[in-house]
mmCIF file of C-alpha atoms in Angstrom:
data_model
loop_
_atom_site.group_PDB
_atom_site.id
_atom_site.type_symbol
_atom_site.label_atom_id
_atom_site.label_comp_id
_atom_site.label_asym_id
_atom_site.label_seq_id
_atom_site.Cartn_x
_atom_site.Cartn_y
_atom_site.Cartn_z
ATOM 1 C CA MET A 1122 60.755 77.517 125.341
ATOM 2 C CA ALA A 1123 64.059 79.097 124.691
ATOM 3 C CA HIS A 1124 65.454 79.478 121.462
ATOM 4 C CA GLY A 1125 67.319 76.560 121.615
ATOM 5 C CA ARG A 1126 64.242 74.471 122.404
ATOM 6 C CA VAL A 1127 64.853 71.458 125.560
ATOM 7 C CA ARG A 1128 67.458 73.157 127.749
ATOM 8 C CA ILE A 1129 70.295 69.866 128.320
ATOM 9 C CA ILE A 1130 72.355 70.625 131.757
ATOM 10 C CA GLY A 1131 74.410 67.722 132.209
ATOM 11 C CA MET A 1132 75.339 64.482 130.899
ATOM 12 C CA GLY A 1133 77.018 61.037 131.657
ATOM 13 C CA ALA A 1134 78.657 57.903 129.785
ATOM 14 C CA VAL A 1135 80.121 54.627 130.389
ATOM 15 C CA SER A 1136 81.233 52.207 127.472
ATOM 16 C CA ALA A 1137 84.148 50.168 125.796
ATOM 17 C CA ILE A 1138 85.924 53.112 125.001
ATOM 18 C CA GLY A 1139 85.787 55.020 128.524
ATOM 19 C CA ALA A 1140 83.770 55.617 131.832
ATOM 20 C CA GLY A 1141 82.981 59.090 132.207
ATOM 21 C CA LEU A 1142 83.119 61.645 129.843
ATOM 22 C CA ASP A 1143 86.858 62.547 130.093
ATOM 23 C CA ALA A 1144 87.819 59.227 129.384
ATOM 24 C CA THR A 1145 84.880 58.958 126.355
ATOM 25 C CA LEU A 1146 86.240 62.219 124.681
ATOM 26 C CA GLU A 1147 89.664 61.291 124.711
ATOM 27 C CA SER A 1148 89.393 57.688 122.825
ATOM 28 C CA LEU A 1149 86.791 60.046 120.441
ATOM 29 C CA ARG A 1150 89.623 62.282 119.843
ATOM 30 C CA ALA A 1151 92.306 59.081 119.207
ATOM 31 C CA GLY A 1152 89.882 57.165 117.018
ATOM 32 C CA ARG A 1153 90.610 54.259 119.919
ATOM 33 C CA SER A 1154 88.256 51.294 119.596
ATOM 34 C CA GLY A 1155 87.281 49.293 122.359
ATOM 35 C CA ILE A 1156 85.901 46.087 120.631
ATOM 36 C CA GLY A 1157 88.317 43.210 121.384
ATOM 37 C CA ASP A 1158 87.535 39.962 123.204
ATOM 38 C CA MET A 1159 85.177 38.792 125.605
ATOM 39 C CA ARG A 1160 86.097 38.742 129.050
ATOM 40 C CA HIS A 1161 83.641 39.343 131.561
ATOM 41 C CA CYS A 1162 80.565 38.131 129.410
ATOM 42 C CA VAL A 1163 80.049 34.212 129.496
ATOM 43 C CA SER A 1164 79.177 32.976 125.786
ATOM 44 C CA HIS A 1165 79.943 29.831 123.521
ATOM 45 C CA LEU A 1166 80.282 32.413 120.825
ATOM 46 C CA GLY A 1167 83.968 33.759 120.253
ATOM 47 C CA VAL A 1168 83.322 36.862 118.480
ATOM 48 C CA PRO A 1169 84.434 40.558 119.267
ATOM 49 C CA VAL A 1170 82.507 42.842 121.368
ATOM 50 C CA GLY A 1171 82.384 46.186 122.853
ATOM 51 C CA GLU A 1172 82.683 45.420 126.522
ATOM 52 C CA VAL A 1173 83.189 47.915 129.455
ATOM 53 C CA ASP A 1174 86.684 47.117 131.085
ATOM 54 C CA LEU A 1175 85.097 46.981 134.413
ATOM 55 C CA THR A 1176 83.850 44.208 136.659
ATOM 56 C CA ASP A 1177 80.714 44.109 138.239
ATOM 57 C CA MET A 1178 82.759 44.094 142.028
ATOM 58 C CA GLU A 1179 84.758 47.235 140.476
ATOM 59 C CA MET A 1180 81.606 48.854 139.689
ATOM 60 C CA ALA A 1181 79.630 48.349 143.066
ATOM 61 C CA ARG A 1182 82.553 49.184 144.671
ATOM 62 C CA GLU A 1183 83.047 52.699 142.798
ATOM 63 C CA LEU A 1184 79.380 53.337 143.215
ATOM 64 C CA GLY A 1185 79.155 52.175 147.225
ATOM 65 C CA MET A 1186 76.607 49.403 146.156
ATOM 66 C CA GLU A 1187 76.226 45.891 147.958
ATOM 67 C CA ALA A 1188 78.413 43.887 145.655
ATOM 68 C CA GLY A 1189 76.527 40.739 143.886
ATOM 69 C CA ALA A 1190 73.349 42.693 145.012
ATOM 70 C CA HIS A 1191 72.650 44.141 141.545
ATOM 71 C CA GLY A 1192 72.597 42.809 137.733
ATOM 72 C CA ARG A 1193 75.164 44.486 135.358
ATOM 73 C CA THR A 1194 72.702 46.566 133.483
ATOM 74 C CA THR A 1195 71.884 48.588 137.108
ATOM 75 C CA LEU A 1196 75.364 49.137 137.785
ATOM 76 C CA LEU A 1197 76.276 50.600 134.047
ATOM 77 C CA ALA A 1198 73.510 52.684 134.270
ATOM 78 C CA THR A 1199 73.846 54.093 137.959
ATOM 79 C CA MET A 1200 77.462 54.919 136.851
ATOM 80 C CA ALA A 1201 76.394 57.171 133.697
ATOM 81 C CA ALA A 1202 73.476 58.458 135.235
ATOM 82 C CA ARG A 1203 75.813 59.695 138.663
ATOM 83 C CA GLU A 1204 77.565 61.516 136.110
ATOM 84 C CA ALA A 1205 75.018 63.093 134.262
ATOM 85 C CA ILE A 1206 73.880 64.542 137.693
ATOM 86 C CA GLU A 1207 77.043 65.682 138.987
ATOM 87 C CA ASN A 1208 77.604 66.925 135.628
ATOM 88 C CA ALA A 1209 74.325 68.799 135.985
ATOM 89 C CA GLY A 1210 74.775 70.184 139.429
ATOM 90 C CA LEU A 1211 71.530 68.384 140.645
ATOM 91 C CA ASP A 1212 71.024 68.175 144.295
ATOM 92 C CA THR A 1213 69.336 66.185 146.650
ATOM 93 C CA ALA A 1214 66.490 68.082 146.747
ATOM 94 C CA SER A 1215 66.140 68.535 143.254
ATOM 95 C CA LEU A 1216 66.404 64.832 142.343
ATOM 96 C CA GLY A 1217 63.391 63.997 144.776
ATOM 97 C CA LYS A 1218 61.509 65.336 142.244
ATOM 98 C CA THR A 1219 63.315 64.931 138.997
ATOM 99 C CA ALA A 1220 61.776 62.319 136.547
ATOM 100 C CA LEU A 1221 63.565 59.677 135.101
ATOM 101 C CA ILE A 1222 63.253 57.668 131.889
ATOM 102 C CA SER A 1223 65.728 54.780 131.258
ATOM 103 C CA ALA A 1224 65.418 52.440 128.081
ATOM 104 C CA THR A 1225 67.169 48.966 127.820
ATOM 105 C CA THR A 1226 66.331 45.714 125.931
ATOM 106 C CA THR A 1227 68.093 43.113 127.979
ATOM 107 C CA GLY A 1228 67.165 44.414 131.390
ATOM 108 C CA GLY A 1229 68.303 41.313 133.635
ATOM 109 C CA MET A 1230 68.822 38.955 131.008
ATOM 110 C CA ARG A 1231 72.603 38.417 132.046
ATOM 111 C CA GLU A 1232 71.939 37.149 135.565
ATOM 112 C CA THR A 1233 68.488 35.293 134.931
ATOM 113 C CA PRO A 1234 70.676 31.860 134.043
ATOM 114 C CA LEU A 1235 72.315 32.359 137.431
ATOM 115 C CA PHE A 1236 68.934 31.404 138.495
ATOM 116 C CA TYR A 1237 67.837 29.195 135.732
ATOM 117 C CA ALA A 1238 70.715 26.782 135.497
ATOM 118 C CA PRO A 1239 70.484 25.674 139.207
ATOM 119 C CA PHE A 1240 66.442 25.489 139.242
ATOM 120 C CA ALA A 1241 66.577 23.335 135.853
ATOM 121 C CA ASP A 1242 68.512 20.704 138.149
ATOM 122 C CA ASP A 1243 66.672 20.913 141.284
ATOM 123 C CA ASN A 1244 63.510 23.093 141.635
ATOM 124 C CA GLY A 1245 64.372 23.572 145.416
ATOM 125 C CA ARG A 1246 67.721 25.554 144.459
ATOM 126 C CA GLY A 1247 68.472 28.791 142.746
ATOM 127 C CA ARG A 1248 68.597 32.442 144.043
ATOM 128 C CA LEU A 1249 65.373 34.194 143.309
ATOM 129 C CA ARG A 1250 67.200 37.310 143.128
ATOM 130 C CA HIS A 1251 68.728 36.472 139.834
ATOM 131 C CA ALA A 1252 65.134 36.253 138.450
ATOM 132 C CA TRP A 1253 63.295 38.902 139.563
ATOM 133 C CA ARG A 1254 66.339 41.245 138.049
ATOM 134 C CA HIS A 1255 65.042 40.271 134.600
ATOM 135 C CA PRO A 1256 62.158 42.638 133.897
ATOM 136 C CA THR A 1257 63.614 45.845 131.736
ATOM 137 C CA SER A 1258 62.040 48.245 134.599
ATOM 138 C CA ASN A 1259 63.957 46.552 137.454
ATOM 139 C CA HIS A 1260 67.327 48.498 136.327
ATOM 140 C CA THR A 1261 65.501 51.830 136.469
ATOM 141 C CA ASP A 1262 64.031 51.137 140.047
ATOM 142 C CA GLU A 1263 67.239 50.244 141.275
ATOM 143 C CA MET A 1264 68.684 53.328 140.019
ATOM 144 C CA ALA A 1265 66.298 55.725 141.261
ATOM 145 C CA GLU A 1266 66.902 54.001 144.759
ATOM 146 C CA ALA A 1267 70.797 54.163 144.520
ATOM 147 C CA LEU A 1268 70.551 57.849 143.310
ATOM 148 C CA GLY A 1269 68.033 59.140 145.329
ATOM 149 C CA ILE A 1270 65.777 59.854 142.261
ATOM 150 C CA GLY A 1271 62.062 60.229 143.276
ATOM 151 C CA GLY A 1272 59.973 61.931 140.777
ATOM 152 C CA TRP A 1273 57.812 59.882 138.417
ATOM 153 C CA ARG A 1274 59.903 57.285 136.279
ATOM 154 C CA THR A 1275 59.305 54.702 133.281
ATOM 155 C CA THR A 1276 61.254 52.049 131.364
ATOM 156 C CA ILE A 1277 61.260 51.928 127.549
ATOM 157 C CA SER A 1278 62.107 49.287 125.330
ATOM 158 C CA THR A 1279 61.973 49.744 121.867
ATOM 159 C CA ALA A 1280 64.953 47.667 120.411
ATOM 160 C CA CYS A 1281 67.629 49.769 119.085
ATOM 161 C CA SER A 1282 65.884 52.948 119.302
ATOM 162 C CA SER A 1283 65.164 52.804 122.945
ATOM 163 C CA GLY A 1284 67.710 55.337 124.535
ATOM 164 C CA ALA A 1285 66.579 57.859 121.866
ATOM 165 C CA ASN A 1286 63.275 57.183 122.647
ATOM 166 C CA ALA A 1287 63.574 57.518 126.347
ATOM 167 C CA ILE A 1288 65.243 61.392 125.512
ATOM 168 C CA MET A 1289 62.636 62.154 123.061
ATOM 169 C CA THR A 1290 59.849 61.418 125.811
ATOM 170 C CA GLY A 1291 61.793 63.375 128.291
ATOM 171 C CA ALA A 1292 61.682 66.301 126.088
ATOM 172 C CA MET A 1293 58.212 66.188 125.467
ATOM 173 C CA MET A 1294 57.450 65.999 129.599
ATOM 174 C CA ILE A 1295 59.310 69.164 129.676
ATOM 175 C CA GLU A 1296 57.554 70.873 126.483
ATOM 176 C CA THR A 1297 54.173 70.339 128.287
ATOM 177 C CA GLY A 1298 54.922 71.173 131.353
ATOM 178 C CA MET A 1299 54.516 67.574 133.135
ATOM 179 C CA ALA A 1300 57.985 67.973 134.891
ATOM 180 C CA GLU A 1301 60.693 70.469 135.226
ATOM 181 C CA THR A 1302 63.640 68.312 135.206
ATOM 182 C CA VAL A 1303 64.178 64.840 133.487
ATOM 183 C CA ILE A 1304 67.178 62.342 133.498
ATOM 184 C CA ALA A 1305 66.734 60.397 130.210
ATOM 185 C CA GLY A 1306 69.040 57.411 128.459
ATOM 186 C CA GLY A 1307 69.497 53.916 128.307
ATOM 187 C CA ALA A 1308 71.668 51.117 129.676
ATOM 188 C CA ASP A 1309 72.266 47.491 128.337
ATOM 189 C CA SER A 1310 74.716 44.845 129.327
ATOM 190 C CA LEU A 1311 76.569 42.347 127.211
ATOM 191 C CA CYS A 1312 74.697 38.685 127.361
ATOM 192 C CA ALA A 1313 74.513 35.328 126.070
ATOM 193 C CA PHE A 1314 71.192 35.539 124.878
ATOM 194 C CA THR A 1315 71.200 38.844 122.747
ATOM 195 C CA LEU A 1316 74.917 37.397 121.519
ATOM 196 C CA GLY A 1317 73.104 34.259 120.633
ATOM 197 C CA GLY A 1318 69.869 35.876 119.114
ATOM 198 C CA PHE A 1319 71.851 38.126 116.764
ATOM 199 C CA ASN A 1320 74.372 35.217 115.628
ATOM 200 C CA SER A 1321 70.698 33.442 114.657
ATOM 201 C CA LEU A 1322 70.134 36.276 112.588
ATOM 202 C CA LYS A 1323 73.852 35.713 111.001
ATOM 203 C CA ILE A 1324 74.330 39.622 111.420
ATOM 204 C CA LEU A 1325 77.188 39.352 113.982
ATOM 205 C CA SER A 1326 80.589 39.940 112.291
ATOM 206 C CA GLY A 1327 83.969 37.573 113.296
ATOM 207 C CA ASP A 1328 86.032 40.656 113.238
ATOM 208 C CA ALA A 1329 85.695 44.422 114.187
ATOM 209 C CA CYS A 1330 82.787 45.234 112.546
ATOM 210 C CA HIS A 1331 83.477 47.866 109.220
ATOM 211 C CA PRO A 1332 80.665 50.336 109.207
ATOM 212 C CA LEU A 1333 80.014 51.864 105.657
ATOM 213 C CA SER A 1334 82.313 49.614 103.859
ATOM 214 C CA GLU A 1335 82.364 47.621 101.030
ATOM 215 C CA GLY A 1336 82.593 43.628 102.087
ATOM 216 C CA ARG A 1337 80.593 44.642 105.400
ATOM 217 C CA ASP A 1338 79.667 41.279 106.870
ATOM 218 C CA GLY A 1339 78.291 42.476 110.198
ATOM 219 C CA LEU A 1340 77.832 44.121 113.737
ATOM 220 C CA ASN A 1341 79.661 43.720 116.876
ATOM 221 C CA LEU A 1342 77.596 43.743 119.979
ATOM 222 C CA GLY A 1343 78.531 46.170 122.629
ATOM 223 C CA GLU A 1344 77.488 47.223 126.303
ATOM 224 C CA GLY A 1345 77.069 50.905 128.062
ATOM 225 C CA ALA A 1346 75.073 53.555 129.444
ATOM 226 C CA ALA A 1347 74.683 57.117 128.733
ATOM 227 C CA TYR A 1348 72.166 59.856 130.363
ATOM 228 C CA ILE A 1349 71.266 63.648 129.861
ATOM 229 C CA VAL A 1350 69.482 65.659 132.131
ATOM 230 C CA MET A 1351 66.982 68.306 130.454
ATOM 231 C CA THR A 1352 65.444 71.193 132.470
ATOM 232 C CA ALA A 1353 62.759 73.714 131.912
ATOM 233 C CA ASP A 1354 64.964 76.070 134.618
ATOM 234 C CA ASP A 1355 65.834 78.506 132.089
ATOM 235 C CA SER A 1356 68.538 80.033 134.825
ATOM 236 C CA ARG A 1357 70.613 76.759 134.547
ATOM 237 C CA LYS A 1358 73.644 77.060 131.797
ATOM 238 C CA ALA A 1359 72.973 74.980 129.039
ATOM 239 C CA THR A 1360 75.640 71.792 128.152
ATOM 240 C CA GLY A 1361 73.446 72.169 124.481
ATOM 241 C CA TRP A 1362 70.181 72.353 123.252
ATOM 242 C CA LEU A 1363 67.921 69.099 122.095
ATOM 243 C CA SER A 1364 66.118 71.078 119.205
ATOM 244 C CA GLY A 1365 64.233 68.283 117.420
ATOM 245 C CA TRP A 1366 63.087 64.552 117.119
ATOM 246 C CA SER A 1367 60.701 62.605 115.655
ATOM 247 C CA ASN A 1368 60.088 58.691 115.898
ATOM 248 C CA ALA A 1369 58.469 56.778 112.997
ATOM 249 C CA ASN A 1370 57.823 53.574 111.857
ATOM 250 C CA ASP A 1371 59.342 51.875 108.706
ATOM 251 C CA ALA A 1372 56.734 48.940 108.993
ATOM 252 C CA HIS A 1373 58.226 46.769 106.598
ATOM 253 C CA HIS A 1374 59.844 43.634 108.351
ATOM 254 C CA GLN A 1375 60.723 42.598 112.067
ATOM 255 C CA THR A 1376 64.645 42.913 111.499
ATOM 256 C CA ALA A 1377 65.382 44.500 108.269
ATOM 257 C CA MET A 1378 64.415 48.580 106.603
ATOM 258 C CA SER A 1379 62.383 49.001 103.726
ATOM 259 C CA ASP A 1380 65.373 49.475 100.778
ATOM 260 C CA GLU A 1381 64.577 53.131 100.476
ATOM 261 C CA GLY A 1382 64.753 53.733 104.431
ATOM 262 C CA ARG A 1383 61.083 55.385 104.550
ATOM 263 C CA GLY A 1384 60.765 55.632 108.469
ATOM 264 C CA CYS A 1385 64.388 56.837 108.728
ATOM 265 C CA GLN A 1386 63.374 59.353 105.848
ATOM 266 C CA LYS A 1387 60.294 60.482 107.423
ATOM 267 C CA ALA A 1388 61.894 60.818 110.982
ATOM 268 C CA MET A 1389 64.611 62.697 109.765
ATOM 269 C CA ARG A 1390 62.087 65.475 108.066
ATOM 270 C CA GLU A 1391 59.967 65.563 110.743
ATOM 271 C CA ALA A 1392 62.640 66.299 113.362
ATOM 272 C CA MET A 1393 64.218 68.768 111.181
ATOM 273 C CA LYS A 1394 60.833 70.323 110.769
ATOM 274 C CA ARG A 1395 60.110 70.163 114.538
ATOM 275 C CA ALA A 1396 63.882 72.079 115.045
ATOM 276 C CA LYS A 1397 62.908 74.644 112.374
ATOM 277 C CA VAL A 1398 66.304 73.731 110.434
ATOM 278 C CA THR A 1399 66.880 73.085 107.106
ATOM 279 C CA PRO A 1400 69.015 69.973 105.925
ATOM 280 C CA ALA A 1401 71.779 72.733 104.805
ATOM 281 C CA GLU A 1402 72.064 73.452 108.568
ATOM 282 C CA ILE A 1403 72.650 70.174 109.795
ATOM 283 C CA GLY A 1404 76.782 69.964 109.655
ATOM 284 C CA TYR A 1405 76.833 66.618 111.079
ATOM 285 C CA ILE A 1406 75.184 63.074 110.909
ATOM 286 C CA ASN A 1407 75.851 60.250 113.282
ATOM 287 C CA LEU A 1408 74.569 57.224 111.550
ATOM 288 C CA HIS A 1409 73.035 54.210 113.149
ATOM 289 C CA GLY A 1410 75.583 52.618 111.036
ATOM 290 C CA THR A 1411 75.489 49.096 112.304
ATOM 291 C CA ALA A 1412 77.720 47.736 109.807
ATOM 292 C CA THR A 1413 75.202 45.029 108.546
ATOM 293 C CA PRO A 1414 74.665 44.981 104.864
ATOM 294 C CA ASN A 1415 70.900 45.772 105.244
ATOM 295 C CA ASN A 1416 71.201 48.847 107.632
ATOM 296 C CA ASP A 1417 73.933 50.637 106.163
ATOM 297 C CA ALA A 1418 72.611 50.519 102.466
ATOM 298 C CA THR A 1419 68.992 51.529 103.428
ATOM 299 C CA GLU A 1420 70.094 54.234 105.664
ATOM 300 C CA MET A 1421 72.382 55.877 103.196
ATOM 301 C CA ALA A 1422 69.520 55.777 100.825
ATOM 302 C CA ALA A 1423 67.511 57.424 103.119
ATOM 303 C CA ILE A 1424 69.950 60.534 103.604
ATOM 304 C CA GLU A 1425 70.931 60.777 99.962
ATOM 305 C CA SER A 1426 66.786 60.837 99.540
ATOM 306 C CA VAL A 1427 66.503 63.764 101.952
ATOM 307 C CA TRP A 1428 70.079 65.615 101.048
ATOM 308 C CA GLY A 1429 70.450 65.142 97.579
ATOM 309 C CA GLY A 1430 74.167 66.110 96.509
ATOM 310 C CA GLU A 1431 74.488 68.065 99.190
ATOM 311 C CA MET A 1432 75.520 65.754 101.860
ATOM 312 C CA PRO A 1433 76.881 66.934 105.284
ATOM 313 C CA LEU A 1434 80.173 65.195 107.259
ATOM 314 C CA PHE A 1435 78.230 61.957 108.305
ATOM 315 C CA GLY A 1436 79.929 58.724 110.073
ATOM 316 C CA SER A 1437 79.457 55.803 112.207
ATOM 317 C CA THR A 1438 81.008 55.424 115.952
ATOM 318 C CA LYS A 1439 79.793 52.058 116.088
ATOM 319 C CA GLY A 1440 83.534 50.931 115.186
ATOM 320 C CA LEU A 1441 84.320 52.132 118.462
ATOM 321 C CA THR A 1442 81.703 51.182 120.552
ATOM 322 C CA GLY A 1443 79.885 48.197 119.396
ATOM 323 C CA HIS A 1444 76.368 48.315 118.731
ATOM 324 C CA THR A 1445 75.162 48.969 122.408
ATOM 325 C CA LEU A 1446 71.359 48.374 121.828
ATOM 326 C CA ALA A 1447 69.352 50.396 123.905
ATOM 327 C CA ALA A 1448 72.207 52.513 125.240
ATOM 328 C CA ALA A 1449 72.862 53.406 121.595
ATOM 329 C CA GLY A 1450 70.731 56.447 120.926
ATOM 330 C CA ALA A 1451 71.855 57.950 124.300
ATOM 331 C CA LEU A 1452 75.628 57.044 123.784
ATOM 332 C CA GLU A 1453 75.543 58.685 120.452
ATOM 333 C CA ALA A 1454 73.541 61.617 121.478
ATOM 334 C CA VAL A 1455 76.459 62.313 124.101
ATOM 335 C CA PHE A 1456 79.081 61.939 121.197
ATOM 336 C CA CYS A 1457 77.446 64.333 119.154
ATOM 337 C CA LEU A 1458 77.031 66.806 122.145
ATOM 338 C CA LEU A 1459 81.039 66.059 122.933
ATOM 339 C CA GLY A 1460 81.410 67.073 118.902
ATOM 340 C CA LEU A 1461 79.477 70.134 118.944
ATOM 341 C CA ARG A 1462 81.085 71.490 121.972
ATOM 342 C CA GLU A 1463 84.990 70.523 120.976
ATOM 343 C CA GLY A 1464 84.020 71.535 117.475
ATOM 344 C CA VAL A 1465 84.993 68.139 116.013
ATOM 345 C CA ALA A 1466 82.799 65.709 113.396
ATOM 346 C CA TRP A 1467 83.930 62.013 114.487
ATOM 347 C CA ALA A 1468 85.234 59.781 112.039
ATOM 348 C CA SER A 1469 83.342 56.360 110.619
ATOM 349 C CA ALA A 1470 85.719 54.181 112.823
ATOM 350 C CA GLY A 1471 86.760 50.681 110.733
ATOM 351 C CA LEU A 1472 85.810 52.168 107.414
ATOM 352 C CA THR A 1473 87.606 50.669 104.940
ATOM 353 C CA THR A 1474 86.594 50.612 101.290
ATOM 354 C CA PRO A 1475 83.742 53.107 101.571
ATOM 355 C CA MET A 1476 80.560 51.607 99.744
ATOM 356 C CA ALA A 1477 79.967 52.480 96.524
ATOM 357 C CA GLY A 1478 78.687 55.872 95.952
ATOM 358 C CA HIS A 1479 79.255 57.124 99.518
ATOM 359 C CA THR A 1480 83.190 57.856 99.504
ATOM 360 C CA SER A 1481 82.301 61.299 100.971
ATOM 361 C CA ALA A 1482 82.212 59.255 104.524
ATOM 362 C CA LEU A 1483 84.498 60.471 107.293
ATOM 363 C CA ARG A 1484 87.854 58.386 107.169
ATOM 364 C CA GLU A 1485 89.081 60.592 110.235
ATOM 365 C CA ASN A 1486 88.145 63.183 112.779
ATOM 366 C CA LYS A 1487 87.320 66.697 111.245
ATOM 367 C CA ALA A 1488 87.012 70.086 112.334
ATOM 368 C CA THR A 1489 83.881 71.521 112.398
ATOM 369 C CA GLU A 1490 81.868 75.009 112.975
ATOM 370 C CA SER A 1491 78.263 73.035 112.938
ATOM 371 C CA GLU A 1492 75.837 74.240 115.142
ATOM 372 C CA TYR A 1493 73.664 71.228 114.481
ATOM 373 C CA ALA A 1494 74.063 67.566 114.441
ATOM 374 C CA LEU A 1495 71.745 64.675 113.693
ATOM 375 C CA SER A 1496 71.802 60.956 115.220
ATOM 376 C CA ASN A 1497 70.151 58.267 113.959
ATOM 377 C CA SER A 1498 68.732 55.220 115.865
ATOM 378 C CA LEU A 1499 66.823 52.609 113.881
ATOM 379 C CA GLY A 1500 65.304 49.607 115.847
ATOM 380 C CA PHE A 1501 64.083 46.256 115.033
ATOM 381 C CA GLY A 1502 60.853 46.501 113.800
ATOM 382 C CA GLY A 1503 61.160 49.546 111.807
ATOM 383 C CA ASN A 1504 61.006 51.928 115.153
ATOM 384 C CA CYS A 1505 63.166 55.179 113.522
ATOM 385 C CA THR A 1506 64.090 57.858 115.985
ATOM 386 C CA VAL A 1507 65.936 60.884 115.151
ATOM 387 C CA LEU A 1508 67.253 63.686 117.466
ATOM 388 C CA ILE A 1509 68.935 66.674 116.726
ATOM 389 C CA LEU A 1510 71.230 68.307 118.977
ATOM 390 C CA ARG A 1511 72.111 72.025 119.247
ATOM 391 C CA LYS A 1512 75.578 73.455 120.388
ATOM 392 C CA ALA A 1513 75.290 75.579 123.643
#
C-alpha cells in the first residue's frame, strides 16, 4: 500500500443539501440546511425532514431509467454512484470487474405499502414488483445493472453505521487483494415505516434539530446517498485517502450507547492505531451528532476520554441533511474529503446554546490546514464505526 493507505479516486453524493458534489459543496460553504416540510414522502407525522428535492420521476428521467420501475432508494443510489464513477473516470471495461458494496436500512420499504394496501383488501390485487423491491439487496442489484458494474457485490445493513461499514469493507478488500477497484457507500430513502419507528422511540424532533446543544430534543430523519471509489492502482490520481478504520460494538443497549461511549472510544483508538496517527494529528472530527440527548452526550464523553483537554475542531453536519441512516457514514466521509480538499472544517449546523462543557463545537465554518479528518458513525445495537480520511 502507498503511504496514504487506500487510494480514493472518486466520489458522488446526493442529499437534502444538493444533488451532486458541486451543489453539496455550495451548501456546505453557505451552511444552507435542507431540512424542511415533507413533500414527496407520505406520512401522518408532520415533522421536518431532510428530503432530496427531486421526485422519483425526475431522477428516473435524469438517469435514463424506466419511470416507475425502480424504488426511490435505487434511484438515489444510482445517482450518487454514477457521479462517483464519472468523478473517478472509470470506463466500461473497468466497471465490468469493479466490486460494489452498498448499504441501506430501508431498502424498498417505501414501496412495500403500495403492494400491501390493495392486497390487504383483495388478495387478487396489488403489484408484486412493489413487494420484491423490499429486500435490502434489491437496490444493489438494480444499480449494478443500471450502471454496468459487473464485479462481486454485496449489501450491508448495520443500522446507522452501514455506509461507513461498506467503505471499511471495501478498503479491506483492496488491502487483501480481493479486488482492485471498489465502489462503496450507502443509500436510504425516507419512508413511513422508519418515521414511525423513530417516533415510537420518542427521538424525532418537531423542529429543525440542534446537535450538541442544550435542550436538544431529537433528530430529523433525512434521505440521500453517497459513494466513493477506491483502487489499488497507484497510477491513478488520488482524490483523498482512507488511512484508518475500525468497528467496535458497545454492546450496551438496543438503541442507546453506554454513558462512557465505550464502543466509540475503542473504534476511534483502533482507527488511529491503524492509520498510525496520534489524536493530536486529527484536525477535524465529523461527529455522528444526531441531536438526541443520549447520542450527543455519550459521543462527547467518548471523545473527551480519547483527547482529554486538547480537542480538535469538531461539529455535526446532521443539522444540514438530517440523519440519513445507512447513507450517513458515506455521506459524511464525502463531506470530510471535501473539507480536507477545500481546507475547511464544517460547522455544527443548528447549534444554539452549546452543551455544558462543550463550548468549543464549531459555530461556523473554519479554515484549517488539517491533513486528517475523523468521521464517527454510531449505529443502533452499539455498532460503532470510525473512518479516518487523509488529504490528497
